[in-house]
XYZ file of C-alpha atoms in Angstrom:
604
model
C -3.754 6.352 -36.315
C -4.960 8.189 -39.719
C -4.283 12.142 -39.039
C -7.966 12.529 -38.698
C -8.598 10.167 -35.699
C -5.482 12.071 -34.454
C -6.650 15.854 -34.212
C -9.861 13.934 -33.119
C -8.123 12.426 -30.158
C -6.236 15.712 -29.668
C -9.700 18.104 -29.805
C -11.278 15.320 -27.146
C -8.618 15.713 -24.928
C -8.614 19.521 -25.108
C -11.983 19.303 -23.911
C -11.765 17.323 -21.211
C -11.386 18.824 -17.787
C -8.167 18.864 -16.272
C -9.088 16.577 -13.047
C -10.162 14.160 -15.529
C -6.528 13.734 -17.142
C -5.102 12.919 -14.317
C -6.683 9.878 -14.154
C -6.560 8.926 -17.555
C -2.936 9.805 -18.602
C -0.358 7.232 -19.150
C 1.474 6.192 -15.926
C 4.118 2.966 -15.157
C 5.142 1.832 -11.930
C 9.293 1.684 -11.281
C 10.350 -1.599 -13.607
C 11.176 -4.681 -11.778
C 14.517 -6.458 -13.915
C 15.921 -9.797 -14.016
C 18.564 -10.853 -11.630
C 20.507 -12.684 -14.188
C 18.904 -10.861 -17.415
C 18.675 -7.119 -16.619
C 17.610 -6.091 -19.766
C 13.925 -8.141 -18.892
C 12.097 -5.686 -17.137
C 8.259 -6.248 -15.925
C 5.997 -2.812 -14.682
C 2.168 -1.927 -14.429
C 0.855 0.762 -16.313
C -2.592 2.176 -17.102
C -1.965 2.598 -20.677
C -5.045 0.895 -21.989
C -7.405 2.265 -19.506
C -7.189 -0.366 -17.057
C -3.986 -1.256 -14.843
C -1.773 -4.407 -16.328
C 1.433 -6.519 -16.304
C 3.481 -4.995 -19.923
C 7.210 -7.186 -19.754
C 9.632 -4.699 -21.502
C 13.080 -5.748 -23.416
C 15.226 -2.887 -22.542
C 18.094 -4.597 -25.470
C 15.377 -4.358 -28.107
C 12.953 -1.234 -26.769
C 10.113 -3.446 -27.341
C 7.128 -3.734 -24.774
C 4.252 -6.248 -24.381
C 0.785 -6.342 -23.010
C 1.517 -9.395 -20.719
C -2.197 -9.510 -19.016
C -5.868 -8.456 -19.847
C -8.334 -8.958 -17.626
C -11.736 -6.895 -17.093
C -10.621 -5.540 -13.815
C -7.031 -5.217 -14.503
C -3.795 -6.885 -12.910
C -0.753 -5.421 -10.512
C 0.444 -8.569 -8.680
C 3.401 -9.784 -10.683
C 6.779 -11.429 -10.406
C 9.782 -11.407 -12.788
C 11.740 -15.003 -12.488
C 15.574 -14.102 -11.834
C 16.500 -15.760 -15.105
C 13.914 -13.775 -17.254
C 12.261 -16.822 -18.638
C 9.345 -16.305 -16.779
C 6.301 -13.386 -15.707
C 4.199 -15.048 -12.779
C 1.056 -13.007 -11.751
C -1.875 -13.520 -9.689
C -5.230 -14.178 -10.859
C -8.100 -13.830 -8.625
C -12.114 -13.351 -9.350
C -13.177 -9.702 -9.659
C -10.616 -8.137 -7.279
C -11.502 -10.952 -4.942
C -7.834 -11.459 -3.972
C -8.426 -15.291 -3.875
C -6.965 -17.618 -6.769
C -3.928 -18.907 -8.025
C -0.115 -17.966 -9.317
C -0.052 -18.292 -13.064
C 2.958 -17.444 -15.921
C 3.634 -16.619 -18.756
C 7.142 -17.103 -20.904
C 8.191 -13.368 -20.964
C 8.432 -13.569 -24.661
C 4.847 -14.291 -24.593
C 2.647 -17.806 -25.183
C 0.070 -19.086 -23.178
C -0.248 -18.904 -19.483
C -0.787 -21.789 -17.638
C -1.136 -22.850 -13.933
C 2.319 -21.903 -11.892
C 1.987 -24.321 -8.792
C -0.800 -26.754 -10.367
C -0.935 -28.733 -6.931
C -1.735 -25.693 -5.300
C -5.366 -25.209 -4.323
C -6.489 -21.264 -4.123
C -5.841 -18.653 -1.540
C -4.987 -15.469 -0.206
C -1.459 -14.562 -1.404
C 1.037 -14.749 1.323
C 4.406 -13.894 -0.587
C 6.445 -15.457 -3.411
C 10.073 -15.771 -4.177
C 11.219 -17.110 -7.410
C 14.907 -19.572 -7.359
C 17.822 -18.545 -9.793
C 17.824 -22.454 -11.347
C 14.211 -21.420 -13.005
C 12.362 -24.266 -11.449
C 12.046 -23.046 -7.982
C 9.731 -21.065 -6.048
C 8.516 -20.318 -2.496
C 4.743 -20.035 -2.573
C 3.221 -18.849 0.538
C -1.190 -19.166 0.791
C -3.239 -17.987 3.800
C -6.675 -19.322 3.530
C -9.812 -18.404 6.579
C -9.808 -22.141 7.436
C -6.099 -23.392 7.362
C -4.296 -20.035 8.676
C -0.774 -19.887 6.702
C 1.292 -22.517 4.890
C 4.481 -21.888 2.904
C 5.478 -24.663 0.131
C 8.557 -25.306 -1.732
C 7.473 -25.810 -5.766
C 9.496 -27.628 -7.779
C 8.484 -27.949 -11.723
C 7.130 -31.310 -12.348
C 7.543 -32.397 -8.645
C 5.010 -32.624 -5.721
C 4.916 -29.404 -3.523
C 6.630 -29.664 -0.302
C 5.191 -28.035 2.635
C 8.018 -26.326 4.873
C 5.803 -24.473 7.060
C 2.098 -23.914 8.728
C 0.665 -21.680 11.326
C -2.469 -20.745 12.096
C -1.432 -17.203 12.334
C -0.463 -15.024 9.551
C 2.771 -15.305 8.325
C 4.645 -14.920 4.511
C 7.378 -15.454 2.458
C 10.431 -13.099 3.494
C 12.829 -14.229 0.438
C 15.154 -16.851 -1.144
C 18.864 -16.874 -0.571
C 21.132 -16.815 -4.324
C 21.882 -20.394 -4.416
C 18.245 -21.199 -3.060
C 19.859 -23.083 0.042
C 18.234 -20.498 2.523
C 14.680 -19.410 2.983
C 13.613 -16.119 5.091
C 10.037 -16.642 6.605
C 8.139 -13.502 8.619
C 5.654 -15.039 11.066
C 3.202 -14.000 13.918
C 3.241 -16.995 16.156
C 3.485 -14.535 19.155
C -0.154 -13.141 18.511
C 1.254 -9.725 17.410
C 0.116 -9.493 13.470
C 1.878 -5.507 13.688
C 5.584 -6.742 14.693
C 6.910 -9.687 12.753
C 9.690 -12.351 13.787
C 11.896 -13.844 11.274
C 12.889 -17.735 10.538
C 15.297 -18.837 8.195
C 14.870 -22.231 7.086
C 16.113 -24.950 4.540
C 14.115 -26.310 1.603
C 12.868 -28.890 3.402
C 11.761 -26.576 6.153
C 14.233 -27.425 8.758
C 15.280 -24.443 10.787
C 18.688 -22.500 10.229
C 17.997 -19.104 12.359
C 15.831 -17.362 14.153
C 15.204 -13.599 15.235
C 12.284 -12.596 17.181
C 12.691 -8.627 18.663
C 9.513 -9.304 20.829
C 10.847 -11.779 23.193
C 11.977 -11.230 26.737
C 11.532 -6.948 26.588
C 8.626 -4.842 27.626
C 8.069 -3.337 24.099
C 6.779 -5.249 21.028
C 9.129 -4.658 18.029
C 9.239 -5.785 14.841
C 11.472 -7.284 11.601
C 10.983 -7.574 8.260
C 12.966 -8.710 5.813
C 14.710 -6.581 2.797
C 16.703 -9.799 1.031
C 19.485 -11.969 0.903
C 22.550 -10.827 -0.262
C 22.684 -10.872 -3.842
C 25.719 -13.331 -4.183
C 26.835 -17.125 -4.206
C 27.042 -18.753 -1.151
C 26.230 -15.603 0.565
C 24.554 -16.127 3.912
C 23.915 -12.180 4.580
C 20.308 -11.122 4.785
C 19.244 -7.618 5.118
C 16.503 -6.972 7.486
C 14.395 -3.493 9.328
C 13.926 -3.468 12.746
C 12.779 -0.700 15.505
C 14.891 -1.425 18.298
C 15.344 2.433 18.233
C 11.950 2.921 17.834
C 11.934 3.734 14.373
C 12.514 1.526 11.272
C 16.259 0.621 10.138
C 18.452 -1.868 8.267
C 20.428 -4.188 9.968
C 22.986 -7.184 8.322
C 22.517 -10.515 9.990
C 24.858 -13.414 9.205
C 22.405 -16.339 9.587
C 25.427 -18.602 9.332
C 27.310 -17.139 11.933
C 24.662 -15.007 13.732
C 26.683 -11.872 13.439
C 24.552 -8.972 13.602
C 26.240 -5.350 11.270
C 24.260 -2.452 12.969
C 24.776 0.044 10.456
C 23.269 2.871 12.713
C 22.696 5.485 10.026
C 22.689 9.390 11.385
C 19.150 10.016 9.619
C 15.818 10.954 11.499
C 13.098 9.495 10.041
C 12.563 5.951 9.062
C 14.948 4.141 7.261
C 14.790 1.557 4.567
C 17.232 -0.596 2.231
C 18.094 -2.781 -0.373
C 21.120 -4.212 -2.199
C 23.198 -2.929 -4.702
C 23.922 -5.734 -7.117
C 27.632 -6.346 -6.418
C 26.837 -6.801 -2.693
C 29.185 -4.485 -1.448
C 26.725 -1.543 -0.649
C 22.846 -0.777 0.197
C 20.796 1.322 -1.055
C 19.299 3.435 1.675
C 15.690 5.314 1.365
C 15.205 7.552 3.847
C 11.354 8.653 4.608
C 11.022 11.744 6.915
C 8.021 13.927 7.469
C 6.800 13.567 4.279
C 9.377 13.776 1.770
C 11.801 11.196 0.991
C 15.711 11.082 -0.415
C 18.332 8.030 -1.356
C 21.214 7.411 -0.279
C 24.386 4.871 -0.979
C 25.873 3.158 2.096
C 29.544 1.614 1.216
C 29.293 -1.892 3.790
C 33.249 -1.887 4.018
C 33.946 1.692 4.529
C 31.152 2.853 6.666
C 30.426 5.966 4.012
C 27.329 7.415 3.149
C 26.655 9.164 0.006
C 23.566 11.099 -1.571
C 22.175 10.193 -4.763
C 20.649 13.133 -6.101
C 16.689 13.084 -6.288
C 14.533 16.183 -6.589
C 12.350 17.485 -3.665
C 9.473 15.364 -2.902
C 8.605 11.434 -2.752
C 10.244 8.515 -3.742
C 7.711 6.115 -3.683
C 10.036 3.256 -4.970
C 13.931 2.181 -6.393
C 16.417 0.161 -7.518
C 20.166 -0.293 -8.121
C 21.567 -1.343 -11.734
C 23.955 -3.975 -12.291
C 25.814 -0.339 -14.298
C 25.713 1.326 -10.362
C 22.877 3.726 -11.598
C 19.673 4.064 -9.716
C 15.916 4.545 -11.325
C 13.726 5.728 -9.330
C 9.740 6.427 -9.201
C 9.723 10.289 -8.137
C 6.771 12.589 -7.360
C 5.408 15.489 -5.859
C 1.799 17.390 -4.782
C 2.574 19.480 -7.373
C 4.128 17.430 -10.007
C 2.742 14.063 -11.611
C 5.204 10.791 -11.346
C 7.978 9.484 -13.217
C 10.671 7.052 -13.439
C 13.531 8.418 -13.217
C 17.551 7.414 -13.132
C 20.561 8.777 -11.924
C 21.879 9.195 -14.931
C 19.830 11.931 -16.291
C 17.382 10.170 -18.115
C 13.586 9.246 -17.804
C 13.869 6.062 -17.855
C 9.801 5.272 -18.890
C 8.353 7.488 -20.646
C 4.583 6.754 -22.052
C 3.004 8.592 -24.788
C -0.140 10.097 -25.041
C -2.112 11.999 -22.793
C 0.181 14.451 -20.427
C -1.417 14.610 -16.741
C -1.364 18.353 -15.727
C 0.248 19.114 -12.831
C -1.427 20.136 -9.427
C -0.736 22.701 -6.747
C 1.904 22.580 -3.891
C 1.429 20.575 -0.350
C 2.017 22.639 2.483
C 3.000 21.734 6.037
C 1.149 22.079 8.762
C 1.890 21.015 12.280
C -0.678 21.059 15.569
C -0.876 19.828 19.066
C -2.566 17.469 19.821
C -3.667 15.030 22.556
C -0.853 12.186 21.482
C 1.774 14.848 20.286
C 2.370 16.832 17.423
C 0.436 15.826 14.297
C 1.325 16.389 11.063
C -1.149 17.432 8.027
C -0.268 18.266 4.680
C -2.919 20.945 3.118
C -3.122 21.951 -0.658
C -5.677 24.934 -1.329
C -6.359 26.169 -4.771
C -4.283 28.849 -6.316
C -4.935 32.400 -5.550
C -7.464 31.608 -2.674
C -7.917 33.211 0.449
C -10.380 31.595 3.101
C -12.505 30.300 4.358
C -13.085 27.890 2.037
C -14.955 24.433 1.959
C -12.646 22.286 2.966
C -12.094 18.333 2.375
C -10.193 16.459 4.744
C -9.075 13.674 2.870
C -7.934 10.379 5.119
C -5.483 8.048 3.946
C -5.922 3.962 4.637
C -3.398 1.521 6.174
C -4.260 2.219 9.326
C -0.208 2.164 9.303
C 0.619 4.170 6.255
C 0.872 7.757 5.677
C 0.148 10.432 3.182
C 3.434 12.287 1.525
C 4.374 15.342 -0.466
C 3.483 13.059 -3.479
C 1.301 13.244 -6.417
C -2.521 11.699 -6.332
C -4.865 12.458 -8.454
C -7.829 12.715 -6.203
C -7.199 15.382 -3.929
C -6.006 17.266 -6.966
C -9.580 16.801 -8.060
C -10.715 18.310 -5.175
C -8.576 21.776 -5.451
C -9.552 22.035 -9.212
C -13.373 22.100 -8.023
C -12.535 24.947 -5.472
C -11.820 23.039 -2.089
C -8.812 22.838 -0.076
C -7.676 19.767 0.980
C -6.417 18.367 4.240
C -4.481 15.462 4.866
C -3.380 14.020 8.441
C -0.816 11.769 9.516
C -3.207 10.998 12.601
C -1.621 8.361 15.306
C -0.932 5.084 13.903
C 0.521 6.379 10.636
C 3.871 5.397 9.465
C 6.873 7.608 9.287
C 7.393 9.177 12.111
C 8.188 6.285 14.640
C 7.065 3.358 16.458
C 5.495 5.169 19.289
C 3.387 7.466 16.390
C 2.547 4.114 15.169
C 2.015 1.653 17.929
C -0.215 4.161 19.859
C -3.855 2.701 17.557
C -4.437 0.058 19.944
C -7.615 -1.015 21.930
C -9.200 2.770 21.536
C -9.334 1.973 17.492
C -10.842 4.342 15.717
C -11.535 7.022 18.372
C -7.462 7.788 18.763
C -7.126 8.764 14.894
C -10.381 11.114 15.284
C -8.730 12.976 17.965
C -6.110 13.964 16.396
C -8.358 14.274 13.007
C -10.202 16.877 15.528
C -7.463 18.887 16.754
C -6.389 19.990 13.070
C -9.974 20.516 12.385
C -10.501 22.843 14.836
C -6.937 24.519 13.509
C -7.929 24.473 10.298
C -10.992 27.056 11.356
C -9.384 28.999 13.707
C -6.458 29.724 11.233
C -9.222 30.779 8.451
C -8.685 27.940 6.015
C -11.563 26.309 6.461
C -15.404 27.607 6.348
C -16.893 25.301 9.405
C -20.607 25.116 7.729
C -18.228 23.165 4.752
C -16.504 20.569 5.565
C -15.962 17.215 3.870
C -14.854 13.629 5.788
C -13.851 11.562 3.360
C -11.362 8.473 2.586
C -11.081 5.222 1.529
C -10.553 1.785 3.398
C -9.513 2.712 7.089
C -10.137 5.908 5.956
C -13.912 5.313 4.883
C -13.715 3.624 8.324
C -12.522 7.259 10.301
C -15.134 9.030 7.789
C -17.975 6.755 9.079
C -17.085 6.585 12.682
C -16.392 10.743 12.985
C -19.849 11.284 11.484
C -21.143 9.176 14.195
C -18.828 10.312 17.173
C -18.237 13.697 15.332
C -22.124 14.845 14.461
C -21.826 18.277 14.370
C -18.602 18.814 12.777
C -19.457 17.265 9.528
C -21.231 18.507 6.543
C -20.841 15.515 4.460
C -19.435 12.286 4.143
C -18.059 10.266 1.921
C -16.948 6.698 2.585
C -15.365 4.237 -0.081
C -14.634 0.480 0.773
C -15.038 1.372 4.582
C -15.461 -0.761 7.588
C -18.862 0.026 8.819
C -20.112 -2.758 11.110
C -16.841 -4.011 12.484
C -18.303 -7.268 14.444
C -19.591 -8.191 10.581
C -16.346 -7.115 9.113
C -14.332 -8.959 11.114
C -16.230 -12.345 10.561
C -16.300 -12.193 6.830
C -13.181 -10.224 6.360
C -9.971 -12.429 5.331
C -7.641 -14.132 7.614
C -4.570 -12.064 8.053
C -6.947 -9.256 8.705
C -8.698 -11.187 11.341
C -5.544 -11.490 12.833
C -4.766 -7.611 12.175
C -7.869 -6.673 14.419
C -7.175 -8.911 17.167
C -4.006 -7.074 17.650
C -4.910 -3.748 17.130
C -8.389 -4.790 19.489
C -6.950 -6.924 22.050
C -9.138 -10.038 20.945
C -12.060 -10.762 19.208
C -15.600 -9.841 19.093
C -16.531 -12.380 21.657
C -13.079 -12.109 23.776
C -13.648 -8.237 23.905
C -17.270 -7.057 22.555
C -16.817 -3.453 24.165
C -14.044 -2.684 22.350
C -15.414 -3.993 19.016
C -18.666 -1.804 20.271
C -17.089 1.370 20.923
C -14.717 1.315 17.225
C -17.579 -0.016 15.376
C -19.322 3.120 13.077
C -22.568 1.324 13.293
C -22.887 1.681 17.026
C -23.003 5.453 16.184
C -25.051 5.427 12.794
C -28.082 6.891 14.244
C -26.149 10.150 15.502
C -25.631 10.721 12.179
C -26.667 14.018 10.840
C -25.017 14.876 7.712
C -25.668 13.692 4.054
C -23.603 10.123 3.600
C -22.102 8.861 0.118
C -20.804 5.199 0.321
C -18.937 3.324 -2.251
C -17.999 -0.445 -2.260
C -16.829 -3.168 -3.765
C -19.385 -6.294 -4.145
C -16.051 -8.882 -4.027
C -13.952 -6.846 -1.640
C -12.318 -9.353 0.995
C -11.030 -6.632 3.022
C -13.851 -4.365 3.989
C -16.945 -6.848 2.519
C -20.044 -5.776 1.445
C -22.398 -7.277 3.700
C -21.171 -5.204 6.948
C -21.456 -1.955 4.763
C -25.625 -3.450 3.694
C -25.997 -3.910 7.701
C -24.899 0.098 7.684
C -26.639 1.533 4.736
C -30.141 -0.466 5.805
C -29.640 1.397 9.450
C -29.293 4.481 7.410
C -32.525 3.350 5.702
C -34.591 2.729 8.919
C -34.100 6.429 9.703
C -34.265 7.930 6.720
C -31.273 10.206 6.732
C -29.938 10.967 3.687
C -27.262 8.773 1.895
C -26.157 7.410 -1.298
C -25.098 4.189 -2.098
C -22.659 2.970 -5.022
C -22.055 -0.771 -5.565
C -19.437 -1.947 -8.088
C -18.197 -5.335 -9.076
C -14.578 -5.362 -8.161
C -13.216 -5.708 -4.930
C -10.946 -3.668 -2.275
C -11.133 -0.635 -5.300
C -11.074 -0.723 -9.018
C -8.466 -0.690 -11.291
C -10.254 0.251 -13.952
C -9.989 4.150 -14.720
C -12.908 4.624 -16.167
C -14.546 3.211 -13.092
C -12.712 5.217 -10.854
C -13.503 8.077 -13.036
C -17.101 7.402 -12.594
C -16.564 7.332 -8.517
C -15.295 10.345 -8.681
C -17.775 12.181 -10.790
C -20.198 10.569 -8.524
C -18.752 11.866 -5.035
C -18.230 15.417 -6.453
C -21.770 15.863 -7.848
C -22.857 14.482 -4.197
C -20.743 16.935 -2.575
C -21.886 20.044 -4.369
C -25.594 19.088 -4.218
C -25.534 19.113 -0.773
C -23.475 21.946 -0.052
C -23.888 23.898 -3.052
């Protein structure tokens, strides 16, 4: 870059608002490594304005654009040998295609599993020999299938049900093979099954057999050593998530029973002989290193706030993706370093969360609430709802409620009922009553939120994306008069449409949370559906959606907005060709431009 282009660049970005930079600057993801070749590392960053694969030599410093697609690429896989980067290539954010790779010291990509036909994704585990994998598809007509792929041999098929299941992992020597299935119904709690290459079965553990509660397993990995027939899993028999150690050999279960109140997850350190704990607990999260032989837990030093992701070096140092409201991300390591750190543009940082708790009718709910600097109330207020339904929002850094504050609002964010990360019941209570349980408790911190003089109640802002486009729809229906404006991206709208179009392991999603399907329970699907409300609506109504989104698709959302139409209330309608969200900042730049001019047209 001559020095002219430079102070250009420089006098551009000096110019440019400080919401706007958020988005834009340079950010990576925590980088995956090699097994067997730890200095191969794969990560995602944003670098060249839309969200790719780079593979990174950590021996030589050097970095490389692995992917380049129009509407960007996340879904990737480093081989345990290093040879290879696989990825997933859909259509347009479809989410249906096929695993391809690409030698990580670049070439041509070609077709991973070439006697695969398209599908969903349903997990992938790569073998230490460098011409294994575990594939797993889920397609609307054929349920789930997991196949064995061996380079230049047929693929073997070593499972198949019609419910959703995926690929847990792959033992060291490749003799083992974790599956997660739903063959009980429940697509929220997950049994495991370990099985042998050619599918023959080894193990099984199912935590929602013979009790009165449903609880679930996943699966963390196998032990990260020859011949090792340890495999680390999470389960809630407490109610809340934890790691366990179970043999599948020998069936021996290790309960390690940490002393830690909030959810608790794990992975290996490379030797074997320890676990890396994360431990998530209203809202913030912190590491830990549990010794397997002695019992001990010790800290690993991480700053206040959210670690969104990490991962043990062979050296016995930890990097770590760290965050907070107030401060933008980075990967970090134990040893004192940043571990990534891209050039260019610097995001600016944002304001601090605070904590708010209220009763409500379920229990105590937590919300999280930024408000701009110096600021007394009431102000117009946004209350920003995550997606999921099980996930949760954190004291972490996101660039769109910091948006918000910079234009004047405060922002709320609630951990309504069936949010993650504060136990099973908080979770398992969205069931049957979809929909209308989260708005309750949405309610009771809206109400606080007035009555404590944040919030000016002639200015308030619904708003989210995916299950929370879904809440921001259905409260302006069920909700009329507490809403001055909403603004729904990728939501479920008409959830009788949704559900027939939507993919399979959704399908399968909603007849769990539901109790059935639309035919098996129509009053259920009736009373959680927005559109059986849309003509209660009263405030102005922004919608934004994906034309090739498989998880909320865009014929349910038409149904909505021509209902909107027939009335003639007042709404806006963006349609964009990508699917479940773009990854494409200038596109999400452009949504957000669009849904703040919205917002202060109609409410000044």
């Amino acid at each position: 870059m001559t020095e002219s282009n430079g102070s250009a660049a420089a006098e551009r970005n000096n110019e440019m608002p400080d919401w706007e930079k958020r988005f834009r600057a340079p950010r990576v993801s925590l980088p995956d490594w090699a097994e067997d070749a730890p200095d191969r590392s794969l990560f995602v960053s944003n670098a060249t304005g839309t969200y790719e694969l780079y593979a990174w030599d950590r021996a030589t410093g050097v970095q490389r654009q692995v992917t380049d697609r129009p509407n960007g690429t996340t879904d990737g896989v480093l081989s345990p040998d290093g040879a290879w980067i696989w990825w997933f290539d859909d259509k347009d954010g479809d989410e249906f295609g096929v695993w391809r790779r690409q030698p990580f010291e670049g070439g041509a990509d070609e077709l991973a599993a070439p006697r695969l036909d398209a599908s969903y994704p349903a997990g992938l585990a790569l073998g230490r020999d460098g011409r294994t994998a575990v594939v797993g598809r889920s397609t609307d007509d054929e349920g789930t299938s997991i196949h064995l792929v061996r380079t230049g041999e047929e693929p073997v098929e070593i499972y198949r049900h019609r419910e959703s299941a995926g690929v847990g992992d792959l033992s060291h020597d490749g003799s083992l093979i974790a599956i997660e299935h739903t063959e009980h119904g429940d697509a929220m709690h997950s049994a495991l099954r370990v099985v042998r290459p050619d599918g023959r079965a080894v193990a099984e553990l199912d935590d929602t057999r013979g009790g009165t509660e449903e609880l679930g397993l996943e699966v963390l990995g196998f032990a990260p050593v020859e011949g090792d027939t340890r495999l680390l899993i999470g389960h809630q028999r407490r109610g809340r998530w934890e790691p366990l150690v179970w043999d599948v050999a020998t069936g021996e279960e290790i309960d390690l029973a940490l002393d830690l109140p909030g959810d608790v997850g794990a992975e290996w350190y490379p030797d074997g002989t320890g676990l890396l704990i994360s431990h998530s607990f209203e809202a913030r999260s912190e590491l830990f290193r549990y010794d397997l032989e002695s019992g001990k837990l010790e800290k690993v030093p991480t700053p206040p706030g959210s670690v969104s992701g990490a991962t043990a070096r062979p050296d016995g140092s930890v990097e770590y993706l760290w965050s907070s409201a107030a401060e933008p991300s980075a990967v970090r390591s134990t040893t004192g370093e940043v571990v990534l750190d891209p050039p260019g543009l610097r995001s600016p940082g944002s304001v601090p969360v605070e904590d708010v708790w209220v009763e409500g009718p379920g229990g105590r709910i937590h919300a999280l609430v930024q408000r701009p600097a110096g600021t007394t109330g009431p102000l117009p207020t946004v209350f920003d709802i995550h997606g999921g339904p099980t996930w949760h929002d954190s004291d972490s850094f996101a660039a769109g409620p910091a948006a918000w504050v910079d234009h004047g609002y405060a922002v709320v964010r609630v951990n309504y009922r069936g949010s993650t990360g504060y136990g099973r019941e908080w979770t398992d209570a969205l069931k049957h009553r979809v929909g209308l349980i989260e708005l309750e408790d949405i309610a009771a911190v809206r109400e606080w939120a007035i009555t404590s003089g944040l919030a000016d109640p002639g200015r308030l802002i619904l708003t989210g994306g995916s299950w929370g486009g879904y809440l921001t729809l259905l409260g302006l229906g069920t909700q009329p008069d507490a809403w001055a404006l909403g603004i729904a991206a990728v939501p479920v709208a008409d959830y009788v449409t949704a559900y027939h179009d939507e993919m399979e392991a959704l399908k399968a999603m909603d007849r769990t949370l539901l109790g059935g399907t639309p035919e098996e329970v129509p009053e259920r699907f009736e009373a959680s559906s927005p559109l059986t409300y849309v003509d209660q609506v009263k405030a102005p109504v922004y919608i934004s959606a994906g034309v090739n989104d498989p998880r909320c698709p865009i014929r349910q959302v038409d149904n909505y907005v021509k209902r909107l139409e027939s009335r003639g209330a007042v709404h806006e309608v963006y349609r964009y060709d990508a699917g479940h969200g773009s990854l494409v900042v200038d596109e999400r730049i452009k949504q957000v431009k669009l849904e703040l001019d919205f917002a202060e047209r109609h409410l000044g």
